[in-house]
mmCIF file of C-alpha atoms in Angstrom:
data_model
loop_
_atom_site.group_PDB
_atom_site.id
_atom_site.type_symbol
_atom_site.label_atom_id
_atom_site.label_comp_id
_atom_site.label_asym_id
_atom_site.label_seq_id
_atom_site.Cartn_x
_atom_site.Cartn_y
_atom_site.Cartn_z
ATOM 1 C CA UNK A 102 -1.970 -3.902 -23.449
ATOM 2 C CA UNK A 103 -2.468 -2.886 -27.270
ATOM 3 C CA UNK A 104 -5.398 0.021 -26.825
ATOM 4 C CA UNK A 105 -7.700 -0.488 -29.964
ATOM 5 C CA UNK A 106 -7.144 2.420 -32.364
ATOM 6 C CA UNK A 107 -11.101 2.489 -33.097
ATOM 7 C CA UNK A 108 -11.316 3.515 -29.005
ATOM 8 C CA UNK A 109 -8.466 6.181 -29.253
ATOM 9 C CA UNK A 110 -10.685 7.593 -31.878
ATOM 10 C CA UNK A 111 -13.436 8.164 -30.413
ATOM 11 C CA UNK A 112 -11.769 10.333 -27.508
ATOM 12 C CA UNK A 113 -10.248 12.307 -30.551
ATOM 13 C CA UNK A 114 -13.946 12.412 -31.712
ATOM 14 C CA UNK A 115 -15.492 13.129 -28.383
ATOM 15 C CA UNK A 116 -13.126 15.732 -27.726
ATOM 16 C CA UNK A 117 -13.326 17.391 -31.218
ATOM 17 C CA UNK A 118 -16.938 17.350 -30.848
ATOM 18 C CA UNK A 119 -16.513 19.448 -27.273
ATOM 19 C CA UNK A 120 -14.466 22.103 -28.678
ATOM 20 C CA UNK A 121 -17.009 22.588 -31.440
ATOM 21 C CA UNK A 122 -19.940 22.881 -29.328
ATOM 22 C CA UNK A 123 -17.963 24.972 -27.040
ATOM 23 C CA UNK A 124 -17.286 27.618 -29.716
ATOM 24 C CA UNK A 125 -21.568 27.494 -30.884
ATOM 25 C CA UNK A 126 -23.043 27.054 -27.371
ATOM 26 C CA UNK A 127 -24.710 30.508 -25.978
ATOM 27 C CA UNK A 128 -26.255 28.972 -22.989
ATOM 28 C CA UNK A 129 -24.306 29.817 -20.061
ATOM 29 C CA UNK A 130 -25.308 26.523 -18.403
ATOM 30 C CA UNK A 131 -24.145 24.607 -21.496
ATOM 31 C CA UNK A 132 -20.695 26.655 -21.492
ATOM 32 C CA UNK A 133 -20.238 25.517 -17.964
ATOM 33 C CA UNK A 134 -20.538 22.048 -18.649
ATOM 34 C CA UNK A 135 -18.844 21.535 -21.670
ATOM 35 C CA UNK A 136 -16.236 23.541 -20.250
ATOM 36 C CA UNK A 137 -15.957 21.037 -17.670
ATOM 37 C CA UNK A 138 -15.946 18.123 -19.834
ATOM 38 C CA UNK A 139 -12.990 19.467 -22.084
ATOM 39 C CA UNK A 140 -10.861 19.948 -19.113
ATOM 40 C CA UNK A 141 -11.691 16.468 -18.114
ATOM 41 C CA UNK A 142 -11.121 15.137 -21.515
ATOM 42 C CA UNK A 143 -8.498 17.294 -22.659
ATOM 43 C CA UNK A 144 -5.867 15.315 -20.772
ATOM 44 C CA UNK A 145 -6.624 11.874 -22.193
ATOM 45 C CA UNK A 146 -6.976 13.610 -25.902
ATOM 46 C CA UNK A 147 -3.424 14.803 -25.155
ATOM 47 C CA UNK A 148 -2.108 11.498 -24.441
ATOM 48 C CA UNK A 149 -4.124 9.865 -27.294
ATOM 49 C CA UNK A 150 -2.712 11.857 -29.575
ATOM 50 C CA UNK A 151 1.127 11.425 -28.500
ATOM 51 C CA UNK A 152 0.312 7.352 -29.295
ATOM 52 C CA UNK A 153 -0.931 7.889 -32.319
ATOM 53 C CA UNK A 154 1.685 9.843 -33.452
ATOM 54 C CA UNK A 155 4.033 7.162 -31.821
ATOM 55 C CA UNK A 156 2.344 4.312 -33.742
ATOM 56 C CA UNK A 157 2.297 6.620 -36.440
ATOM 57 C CA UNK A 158 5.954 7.206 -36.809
ATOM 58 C CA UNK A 159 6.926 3.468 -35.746
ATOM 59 C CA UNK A 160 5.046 2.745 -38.866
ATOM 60 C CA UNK A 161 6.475 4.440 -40.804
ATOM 61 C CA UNK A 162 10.268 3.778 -39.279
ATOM 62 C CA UNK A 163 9.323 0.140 -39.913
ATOM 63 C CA UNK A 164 8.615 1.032 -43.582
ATOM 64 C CA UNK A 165 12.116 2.567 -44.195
ATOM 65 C CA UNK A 166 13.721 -0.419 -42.292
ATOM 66 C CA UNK A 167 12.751 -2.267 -44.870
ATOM 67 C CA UNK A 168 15.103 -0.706 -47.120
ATOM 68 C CA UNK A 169 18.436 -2.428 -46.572
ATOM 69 C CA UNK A 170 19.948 1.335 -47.528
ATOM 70 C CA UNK A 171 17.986 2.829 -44.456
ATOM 71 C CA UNK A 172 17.528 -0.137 -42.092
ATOM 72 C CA UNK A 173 21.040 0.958 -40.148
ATOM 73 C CA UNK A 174 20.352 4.742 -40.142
ATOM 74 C CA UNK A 175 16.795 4.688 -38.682
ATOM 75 C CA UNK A 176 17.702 1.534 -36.129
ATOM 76 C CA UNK A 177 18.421 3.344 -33.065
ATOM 77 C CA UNK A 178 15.318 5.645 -33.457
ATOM 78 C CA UNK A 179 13.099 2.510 -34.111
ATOM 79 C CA UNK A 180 14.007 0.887 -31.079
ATOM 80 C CA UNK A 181 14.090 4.107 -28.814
ATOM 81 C CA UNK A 182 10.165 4.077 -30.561
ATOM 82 C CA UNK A 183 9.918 0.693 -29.791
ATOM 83 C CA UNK A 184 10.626 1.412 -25.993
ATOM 84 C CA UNK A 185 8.827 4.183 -25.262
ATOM 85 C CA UNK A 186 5.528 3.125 -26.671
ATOM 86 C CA UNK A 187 4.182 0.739 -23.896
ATOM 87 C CA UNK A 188 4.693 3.868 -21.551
ATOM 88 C CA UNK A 189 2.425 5.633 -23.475
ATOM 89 C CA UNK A 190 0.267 2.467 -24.084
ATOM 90 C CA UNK A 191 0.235 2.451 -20.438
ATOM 91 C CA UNK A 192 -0.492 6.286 -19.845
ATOM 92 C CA UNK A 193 -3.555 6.181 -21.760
ATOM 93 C CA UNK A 194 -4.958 2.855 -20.769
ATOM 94 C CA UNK A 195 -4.738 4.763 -16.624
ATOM 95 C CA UNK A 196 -6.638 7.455 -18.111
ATOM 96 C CA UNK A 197 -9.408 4.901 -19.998
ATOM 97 C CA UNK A 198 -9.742 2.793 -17.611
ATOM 98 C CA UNK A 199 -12.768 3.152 -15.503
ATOM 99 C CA UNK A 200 -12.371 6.068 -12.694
ATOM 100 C CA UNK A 201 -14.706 6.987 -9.919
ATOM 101 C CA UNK A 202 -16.476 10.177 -11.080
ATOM 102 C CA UNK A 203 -15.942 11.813 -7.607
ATOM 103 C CA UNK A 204 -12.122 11.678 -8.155
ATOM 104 C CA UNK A 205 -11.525 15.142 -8.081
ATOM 105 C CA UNK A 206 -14.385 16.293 -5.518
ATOM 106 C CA UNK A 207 -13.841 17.689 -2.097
ATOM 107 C CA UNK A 208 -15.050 15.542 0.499
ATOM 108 C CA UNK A 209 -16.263 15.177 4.211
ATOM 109 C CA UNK A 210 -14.490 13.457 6.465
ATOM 110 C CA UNK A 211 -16.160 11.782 9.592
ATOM 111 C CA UNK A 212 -13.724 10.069 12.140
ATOM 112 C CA UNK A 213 -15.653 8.353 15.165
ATOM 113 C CA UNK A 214 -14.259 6.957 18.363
ATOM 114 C CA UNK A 215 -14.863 3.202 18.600
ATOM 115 C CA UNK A 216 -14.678 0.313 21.042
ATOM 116 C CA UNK A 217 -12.055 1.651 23.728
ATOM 117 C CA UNK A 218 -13.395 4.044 25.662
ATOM 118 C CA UNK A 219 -11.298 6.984 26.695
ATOM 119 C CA UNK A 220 -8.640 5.431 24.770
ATOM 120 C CA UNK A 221 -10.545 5.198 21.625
ATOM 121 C CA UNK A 222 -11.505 9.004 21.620
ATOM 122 C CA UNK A 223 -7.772 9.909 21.972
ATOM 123 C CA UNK A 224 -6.822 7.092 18.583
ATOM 124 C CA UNK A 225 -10.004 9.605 16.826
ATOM 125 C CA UNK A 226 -8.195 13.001 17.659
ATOM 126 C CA UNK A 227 -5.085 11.639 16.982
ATOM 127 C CA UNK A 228 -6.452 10.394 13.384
ATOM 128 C CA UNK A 229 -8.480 13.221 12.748
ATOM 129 C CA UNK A 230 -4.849 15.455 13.428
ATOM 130 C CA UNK A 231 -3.317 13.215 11.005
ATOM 131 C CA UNK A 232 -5.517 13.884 8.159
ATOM 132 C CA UNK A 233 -5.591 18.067 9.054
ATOM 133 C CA UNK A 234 -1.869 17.760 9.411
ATOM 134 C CA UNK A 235 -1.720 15.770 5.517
ATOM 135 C CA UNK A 236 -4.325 18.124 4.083
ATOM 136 C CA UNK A 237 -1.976 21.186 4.999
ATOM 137 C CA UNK A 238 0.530 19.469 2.844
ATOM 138 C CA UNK A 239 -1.353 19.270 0.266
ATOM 139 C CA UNK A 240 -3.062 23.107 0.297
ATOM 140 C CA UNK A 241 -6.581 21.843 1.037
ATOM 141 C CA UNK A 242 -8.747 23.329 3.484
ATOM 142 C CA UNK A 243 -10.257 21.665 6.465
ATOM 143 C CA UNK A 244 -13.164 23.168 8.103
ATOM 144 C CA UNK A 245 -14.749 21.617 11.298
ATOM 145 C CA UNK A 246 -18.684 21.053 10.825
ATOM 146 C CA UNK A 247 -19.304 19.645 14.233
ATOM 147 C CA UNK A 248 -17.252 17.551 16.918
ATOM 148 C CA UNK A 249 -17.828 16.303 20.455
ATOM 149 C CA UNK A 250 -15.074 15.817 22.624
ATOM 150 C CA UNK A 251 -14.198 12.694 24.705
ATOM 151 C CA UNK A 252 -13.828 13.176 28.334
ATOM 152 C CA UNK A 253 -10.174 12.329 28.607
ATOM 153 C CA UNK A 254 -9.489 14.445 25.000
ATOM 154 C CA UNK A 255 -9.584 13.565 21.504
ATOM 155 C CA UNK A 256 -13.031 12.971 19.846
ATOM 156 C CA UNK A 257 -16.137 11.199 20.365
ATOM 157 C CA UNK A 258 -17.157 12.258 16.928
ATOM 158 C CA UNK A 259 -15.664 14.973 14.624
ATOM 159 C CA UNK A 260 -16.908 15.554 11.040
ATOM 160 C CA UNK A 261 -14.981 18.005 8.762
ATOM 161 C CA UNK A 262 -15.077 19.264 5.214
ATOM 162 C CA UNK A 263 -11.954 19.132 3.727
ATOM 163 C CA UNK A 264 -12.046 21.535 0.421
ATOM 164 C CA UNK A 265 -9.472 20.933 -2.382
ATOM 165 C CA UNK A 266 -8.787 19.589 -5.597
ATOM 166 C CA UNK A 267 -8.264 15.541 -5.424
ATOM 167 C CA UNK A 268 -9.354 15.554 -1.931
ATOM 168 C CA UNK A 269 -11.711 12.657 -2.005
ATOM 169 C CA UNK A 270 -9.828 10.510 -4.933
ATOM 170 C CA UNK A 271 -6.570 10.202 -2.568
ATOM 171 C CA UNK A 272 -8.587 10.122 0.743
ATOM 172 C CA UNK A 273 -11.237 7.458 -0.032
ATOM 173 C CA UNK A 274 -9.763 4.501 0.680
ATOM 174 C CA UNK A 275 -9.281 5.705 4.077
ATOM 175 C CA UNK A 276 -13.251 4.790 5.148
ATOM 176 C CA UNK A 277 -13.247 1.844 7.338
ATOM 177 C CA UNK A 278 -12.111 0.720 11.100
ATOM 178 C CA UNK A 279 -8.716 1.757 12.012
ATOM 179 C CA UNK A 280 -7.228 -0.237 15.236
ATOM 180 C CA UNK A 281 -4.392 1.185 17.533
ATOM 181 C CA UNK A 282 -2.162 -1.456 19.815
ATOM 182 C CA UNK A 283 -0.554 0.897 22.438
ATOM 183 C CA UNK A 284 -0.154 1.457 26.358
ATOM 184 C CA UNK A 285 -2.887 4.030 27.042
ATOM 185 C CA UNK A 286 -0.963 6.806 29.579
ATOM 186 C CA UNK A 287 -3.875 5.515 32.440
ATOM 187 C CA UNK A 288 -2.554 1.964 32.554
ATOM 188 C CA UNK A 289 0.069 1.531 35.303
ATOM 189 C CA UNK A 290 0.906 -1.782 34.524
ATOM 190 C CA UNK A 291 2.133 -1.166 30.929
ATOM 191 C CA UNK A 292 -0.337 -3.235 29.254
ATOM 192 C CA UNK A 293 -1.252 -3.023 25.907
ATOM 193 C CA UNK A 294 -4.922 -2.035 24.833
ATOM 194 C CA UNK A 295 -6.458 -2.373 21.608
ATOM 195 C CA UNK A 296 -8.582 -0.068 20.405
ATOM 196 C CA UNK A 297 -10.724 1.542 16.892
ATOM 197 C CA UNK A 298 -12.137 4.545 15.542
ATOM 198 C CA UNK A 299 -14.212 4.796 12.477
ATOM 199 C CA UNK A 300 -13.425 6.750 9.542
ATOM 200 C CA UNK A 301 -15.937 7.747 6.803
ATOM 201 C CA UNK A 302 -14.756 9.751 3.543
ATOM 202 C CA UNK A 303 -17.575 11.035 1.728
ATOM 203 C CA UNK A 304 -17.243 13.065 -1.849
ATOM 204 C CA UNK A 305 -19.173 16.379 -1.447
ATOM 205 C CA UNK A 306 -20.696 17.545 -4.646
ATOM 206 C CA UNK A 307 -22.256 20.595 -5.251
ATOM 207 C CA UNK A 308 -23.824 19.739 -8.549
ATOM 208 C CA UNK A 309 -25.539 17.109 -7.702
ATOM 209 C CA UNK A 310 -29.231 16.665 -8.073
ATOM 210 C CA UNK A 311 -30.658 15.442 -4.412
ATOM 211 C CA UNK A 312 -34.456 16.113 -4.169
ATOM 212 C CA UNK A 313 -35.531 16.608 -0.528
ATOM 213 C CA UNK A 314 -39.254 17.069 0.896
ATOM 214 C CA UNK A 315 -39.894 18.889 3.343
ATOM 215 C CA UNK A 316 -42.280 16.414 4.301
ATOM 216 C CA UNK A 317 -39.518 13.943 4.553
ATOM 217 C CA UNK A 318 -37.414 16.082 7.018
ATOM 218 C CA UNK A 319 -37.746 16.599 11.016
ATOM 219 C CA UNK A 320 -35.708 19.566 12.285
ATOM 220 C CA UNK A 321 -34.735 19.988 15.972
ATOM 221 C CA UNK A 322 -33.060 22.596 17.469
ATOM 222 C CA UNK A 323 -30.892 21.849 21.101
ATOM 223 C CA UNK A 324 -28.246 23.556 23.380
ATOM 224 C CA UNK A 325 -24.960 22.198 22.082
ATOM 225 C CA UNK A 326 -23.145 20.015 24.569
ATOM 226 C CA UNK A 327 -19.941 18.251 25.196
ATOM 227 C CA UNK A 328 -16.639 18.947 27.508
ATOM 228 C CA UNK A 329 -15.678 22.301 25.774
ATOM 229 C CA UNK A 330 -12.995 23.208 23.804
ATOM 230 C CA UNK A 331 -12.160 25.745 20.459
ATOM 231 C CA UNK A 332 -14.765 23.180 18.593
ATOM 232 C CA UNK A 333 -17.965 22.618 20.661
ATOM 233 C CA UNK A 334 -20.160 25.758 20.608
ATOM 234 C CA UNK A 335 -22.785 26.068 23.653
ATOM 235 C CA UNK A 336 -25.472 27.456 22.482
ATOM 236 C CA UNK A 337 -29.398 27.205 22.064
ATOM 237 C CA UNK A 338 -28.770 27.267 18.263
ATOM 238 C CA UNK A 339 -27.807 23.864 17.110
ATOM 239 C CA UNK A 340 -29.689 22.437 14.416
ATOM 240 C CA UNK A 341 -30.241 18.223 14.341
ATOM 241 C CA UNK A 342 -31.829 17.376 10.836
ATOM 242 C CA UNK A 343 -33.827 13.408 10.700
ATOM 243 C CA UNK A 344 -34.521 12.089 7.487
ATOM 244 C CA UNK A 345 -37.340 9.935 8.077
ATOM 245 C CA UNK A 346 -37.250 7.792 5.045
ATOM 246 C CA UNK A 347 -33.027 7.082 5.278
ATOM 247 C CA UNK A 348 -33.466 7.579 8.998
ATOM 248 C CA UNK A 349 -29.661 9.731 8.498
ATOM 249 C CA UNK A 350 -29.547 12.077 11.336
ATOM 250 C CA UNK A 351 -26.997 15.519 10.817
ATOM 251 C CA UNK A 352 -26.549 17.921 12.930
ATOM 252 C CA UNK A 353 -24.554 21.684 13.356
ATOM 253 C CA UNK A 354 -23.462 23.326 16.386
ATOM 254 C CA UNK A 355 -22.368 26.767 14.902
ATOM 255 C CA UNK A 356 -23.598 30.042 16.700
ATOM 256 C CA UNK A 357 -25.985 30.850 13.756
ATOM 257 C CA UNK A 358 -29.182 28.895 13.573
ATOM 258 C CA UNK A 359 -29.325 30.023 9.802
ATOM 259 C CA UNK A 360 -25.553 28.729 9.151
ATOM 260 C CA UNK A 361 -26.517 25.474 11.000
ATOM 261 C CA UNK A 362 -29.510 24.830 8.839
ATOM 262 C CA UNK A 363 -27.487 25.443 5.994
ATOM 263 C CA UNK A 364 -24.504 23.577 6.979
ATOM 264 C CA UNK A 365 -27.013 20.380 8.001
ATOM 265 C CA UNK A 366 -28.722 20.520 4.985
ATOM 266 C CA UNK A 367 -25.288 20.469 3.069
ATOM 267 C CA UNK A 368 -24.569 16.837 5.405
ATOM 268 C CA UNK A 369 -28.001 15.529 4.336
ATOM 269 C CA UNK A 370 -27.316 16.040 0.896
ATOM 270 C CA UNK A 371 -24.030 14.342 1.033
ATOM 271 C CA UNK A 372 -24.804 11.413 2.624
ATOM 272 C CA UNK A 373 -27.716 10.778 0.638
ATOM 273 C CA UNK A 374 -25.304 11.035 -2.069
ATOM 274 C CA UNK A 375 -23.386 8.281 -0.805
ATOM 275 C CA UNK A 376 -25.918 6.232 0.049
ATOM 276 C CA UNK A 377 -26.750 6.101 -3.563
ATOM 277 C CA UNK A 378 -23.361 5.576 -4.460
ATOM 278 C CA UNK A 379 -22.956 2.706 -1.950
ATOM 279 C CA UNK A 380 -26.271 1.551 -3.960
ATOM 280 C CA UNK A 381 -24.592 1.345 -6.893
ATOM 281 C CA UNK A 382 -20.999 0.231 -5.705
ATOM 282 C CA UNK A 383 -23.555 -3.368 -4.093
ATOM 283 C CA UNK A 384 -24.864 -3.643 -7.524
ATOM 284 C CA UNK A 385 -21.548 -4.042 -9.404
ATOM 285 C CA UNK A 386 -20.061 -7.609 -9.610
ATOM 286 C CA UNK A 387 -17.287 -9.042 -7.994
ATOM 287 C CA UNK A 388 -15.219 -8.645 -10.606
ATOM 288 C CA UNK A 389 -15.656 -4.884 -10.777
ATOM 289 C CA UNK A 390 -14.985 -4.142 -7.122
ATOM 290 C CA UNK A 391 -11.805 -2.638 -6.520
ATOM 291 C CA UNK A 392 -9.089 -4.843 -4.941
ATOM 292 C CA UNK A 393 -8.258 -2.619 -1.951
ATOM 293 C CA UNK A 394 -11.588 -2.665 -0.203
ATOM 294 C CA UNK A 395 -15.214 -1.817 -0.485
ATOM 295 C CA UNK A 396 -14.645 1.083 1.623
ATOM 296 C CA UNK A 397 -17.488 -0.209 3.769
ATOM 297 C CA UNK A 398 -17.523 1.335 7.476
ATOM 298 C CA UNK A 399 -17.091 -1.849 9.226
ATOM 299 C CA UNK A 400 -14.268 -3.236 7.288
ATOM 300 C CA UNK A 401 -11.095 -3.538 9.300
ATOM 301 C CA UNK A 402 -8.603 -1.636 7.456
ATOM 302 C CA UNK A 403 -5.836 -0.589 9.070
ATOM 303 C CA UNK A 404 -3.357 -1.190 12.470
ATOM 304 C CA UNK A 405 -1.565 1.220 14.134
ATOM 305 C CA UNK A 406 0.876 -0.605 16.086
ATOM 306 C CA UNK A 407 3.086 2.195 18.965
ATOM 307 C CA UNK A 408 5.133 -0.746 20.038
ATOM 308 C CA UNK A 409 6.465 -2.206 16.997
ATOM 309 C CA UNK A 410 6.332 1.606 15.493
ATOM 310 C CA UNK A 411 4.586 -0.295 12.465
ATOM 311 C CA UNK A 412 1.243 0.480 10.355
ATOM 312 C CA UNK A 413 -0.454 -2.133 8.751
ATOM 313 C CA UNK A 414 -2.868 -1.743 6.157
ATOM 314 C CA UNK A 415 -4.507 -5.219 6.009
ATOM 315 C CA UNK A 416 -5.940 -4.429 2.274
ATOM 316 C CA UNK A 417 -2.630 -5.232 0.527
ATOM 317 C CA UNK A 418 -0.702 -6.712 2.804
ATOM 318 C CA UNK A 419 1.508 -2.953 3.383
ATOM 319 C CA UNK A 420 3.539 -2.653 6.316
ATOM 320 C CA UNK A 421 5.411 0.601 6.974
ATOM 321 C CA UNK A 422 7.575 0.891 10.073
ATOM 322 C CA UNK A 423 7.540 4.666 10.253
ATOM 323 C CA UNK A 424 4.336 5.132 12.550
ATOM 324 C CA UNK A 425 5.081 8.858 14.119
ATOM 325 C CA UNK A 426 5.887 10.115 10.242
ATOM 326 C CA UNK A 427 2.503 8.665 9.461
ATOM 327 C CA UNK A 428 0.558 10.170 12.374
ATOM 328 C CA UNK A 429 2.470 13.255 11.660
ATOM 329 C CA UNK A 430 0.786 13.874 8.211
ATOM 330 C CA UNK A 431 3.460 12.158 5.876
ATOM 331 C CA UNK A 432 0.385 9.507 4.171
ATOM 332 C CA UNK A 433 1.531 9.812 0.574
ATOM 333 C CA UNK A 434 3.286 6.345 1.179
ATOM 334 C CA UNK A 435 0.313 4.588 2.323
ATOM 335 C CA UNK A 436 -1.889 6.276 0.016
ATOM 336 C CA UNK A 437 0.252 6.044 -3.108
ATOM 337 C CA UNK A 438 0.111 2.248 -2.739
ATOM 338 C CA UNK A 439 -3.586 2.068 -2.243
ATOM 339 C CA UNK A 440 -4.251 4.569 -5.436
ATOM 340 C CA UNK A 441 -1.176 2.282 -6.993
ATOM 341 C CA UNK A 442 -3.855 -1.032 -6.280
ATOM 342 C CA UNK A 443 -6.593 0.355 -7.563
ATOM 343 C CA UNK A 444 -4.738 1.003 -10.804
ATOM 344 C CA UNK A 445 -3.954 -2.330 -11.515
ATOM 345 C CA UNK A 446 -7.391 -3.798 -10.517
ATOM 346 C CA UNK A 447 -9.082 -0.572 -13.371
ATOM 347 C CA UNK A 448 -6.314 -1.746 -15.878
ATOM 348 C CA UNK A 449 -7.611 -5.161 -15.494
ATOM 349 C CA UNK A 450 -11.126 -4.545 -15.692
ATOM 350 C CA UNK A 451 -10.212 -2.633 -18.926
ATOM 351 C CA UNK A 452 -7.870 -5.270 -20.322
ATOM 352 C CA UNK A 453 -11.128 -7.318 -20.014
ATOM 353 C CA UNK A 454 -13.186 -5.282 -21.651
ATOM 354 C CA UNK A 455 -10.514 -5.799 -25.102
ATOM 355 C CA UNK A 456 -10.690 -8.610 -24.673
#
């Protein structure tokens, strides 16, 4: 893809533009958000400017090729140019091409037990151990907002913030139904059961402008109940939050009633935030969706198969036969792919947009 020179400029503008409001601007609120724009820019600026001096310099090895006295001195450097060019055609085009503006946001995660029974709340832990045990890999922090055990183990229901930097850009493609073929420990004939959980990724931003009535809002508080364990709190202090025009019900089970408000009214805020997002994502075309999924909740994404020690990502066609490395954290395979996808499908939206 040849990037037009007239759109490399105006990142070069853009940014030089940022840096000189940066060095005027006294309002602190100003400061924080053009400080937050250069570090987002800065990178592609970077990269634009490496190209240019790349074309730059092939230009100008091209002129002095010309000249049959210099054409053998300056032919190995012209066609090392030559090569390395399209890498940094191809650099820049990732970092033009359009990107989800919750890339770098933390997120919460929701993983919920599905058809399955017993069996299914076991598949939920064991997912919702996965993603702690890949989020210690990568430094992020996972803090448990409120969970409800299954009878036999796992989860019923566990949502989580997971704090870090990239947390939802490499987790998102993980919302949908993910389906486990194994022989549950209860079945004495060695049959295998299929089962699902549900997993929901949703980018938590703190800067984002959700308006909330009071009017619109119905707060309970309850006893919080469920088999036990170091996540279920029992205590008169839960907090269950209704938002009666979304109808999206949160709740907190925390010891603090304060803390729970708080911590529900953080979960309101998000998912009304991704409702509007999901808004948005229905109004785009076709074309525009990304190839490895909508990331809509009932989508069947994923199979975990224990037999075959295989998982299948039914989005692009990925199979993997190293199952216990996967439920053991290691995702970067699986993941790397997916973000790998949705490269190609952004390159090709922005390849259309050249023309």
């Amino acid at each position: 893809m040849r990037l037009p020179q007239a759109r490399l400029d105006q990142v070069l503008d853009r940014f030089h533009e940022v840096e000189a409001r940066m060095g005027a601007a006294s309002d602190g609120a100003e400061i924080v958000r053009l400080s937050k724009e250069h570090a987002e820019i800065k990178p592609v600026a970077d990269a634009v400017q490496a190209l240019s001096r790349g074309r730059a310099e092939l230009a100008d090895l091209d002129a002095m090729a010309a000249d049959p006295e210099m054409a053998e001195m300056v032919e190995v450097e012209r066609r090392a140019l030559t090569e390395r060019l399209p890498d940094l055609e191809h650099e820049v085009a990732l970092l033009l091409a359009p990107r989800d503006a919750d890339e770098n946001a933390s997120a919460v995660l929701e993983v919920r037990a599905g058809t399955g029974g017993d069996e299914a709340a076991l598949f939920a832990g064991d997912l919702f151990r996965m993603y702690s045990r890949y989020a210690s890999t990568r430094g992020w922090r996972v803090e448990v907002d409120s969970a409800t055990e299954g009878e036999a183990g796992g989860y019923k229901e566990i949502i989580a913030t997971v704090t870090g930097d990239g947390v939802f850009g490499r987790l998102k493609f993980e919302s949908g139904v993910h389906r486990v073929q194994r022989v549950p420990t209860t079945e004495a004939g060695g049959r295998i059961h299929t089962s699902a959980a549900t997993v929901a990724v949703l980018p938590e931003v703190e800067d984002v402008e959700i308006e909330i009535h009071d009017k619109d809002i119905r707060i309970d508080t309850y006893r919080a109940s469920g088999s036990g364990g170091q996540h279920v709190n029992k205590t008169d202090s839960a907090v269950r939050i209704t938002h009666l025009p979304s109808g999206i019900v949160v709740t907190s089970s925390e010891k603090s009633q304060h803390v729970n408000r708080d911590k529900a009214m953080k979960n309101l805020r998000v998912r009304l935030y991704d409702q509007q997002r999901q808004a948005k994502d229905a109004a785009r075309s076709d074309a525009r969706k990304s190839q490895v999924g909508s990331g809509d909740r009932s989508e069947r994404i994923r199979t975990y198969n224990f037999p075959q020690g295989r998982v299948t990502d039914h989005r692009i066609g990925l199979t993997l036969h190293s199952l216990p490395q996967i439920l053991e954290g290691d995702l970067d395979p699986m993941l790397n792919a997916l973000i790998a996808e949705d490269q190609a499908a952004r390159l090709a939206d922005l390849e259309a947009e050249f023309g």
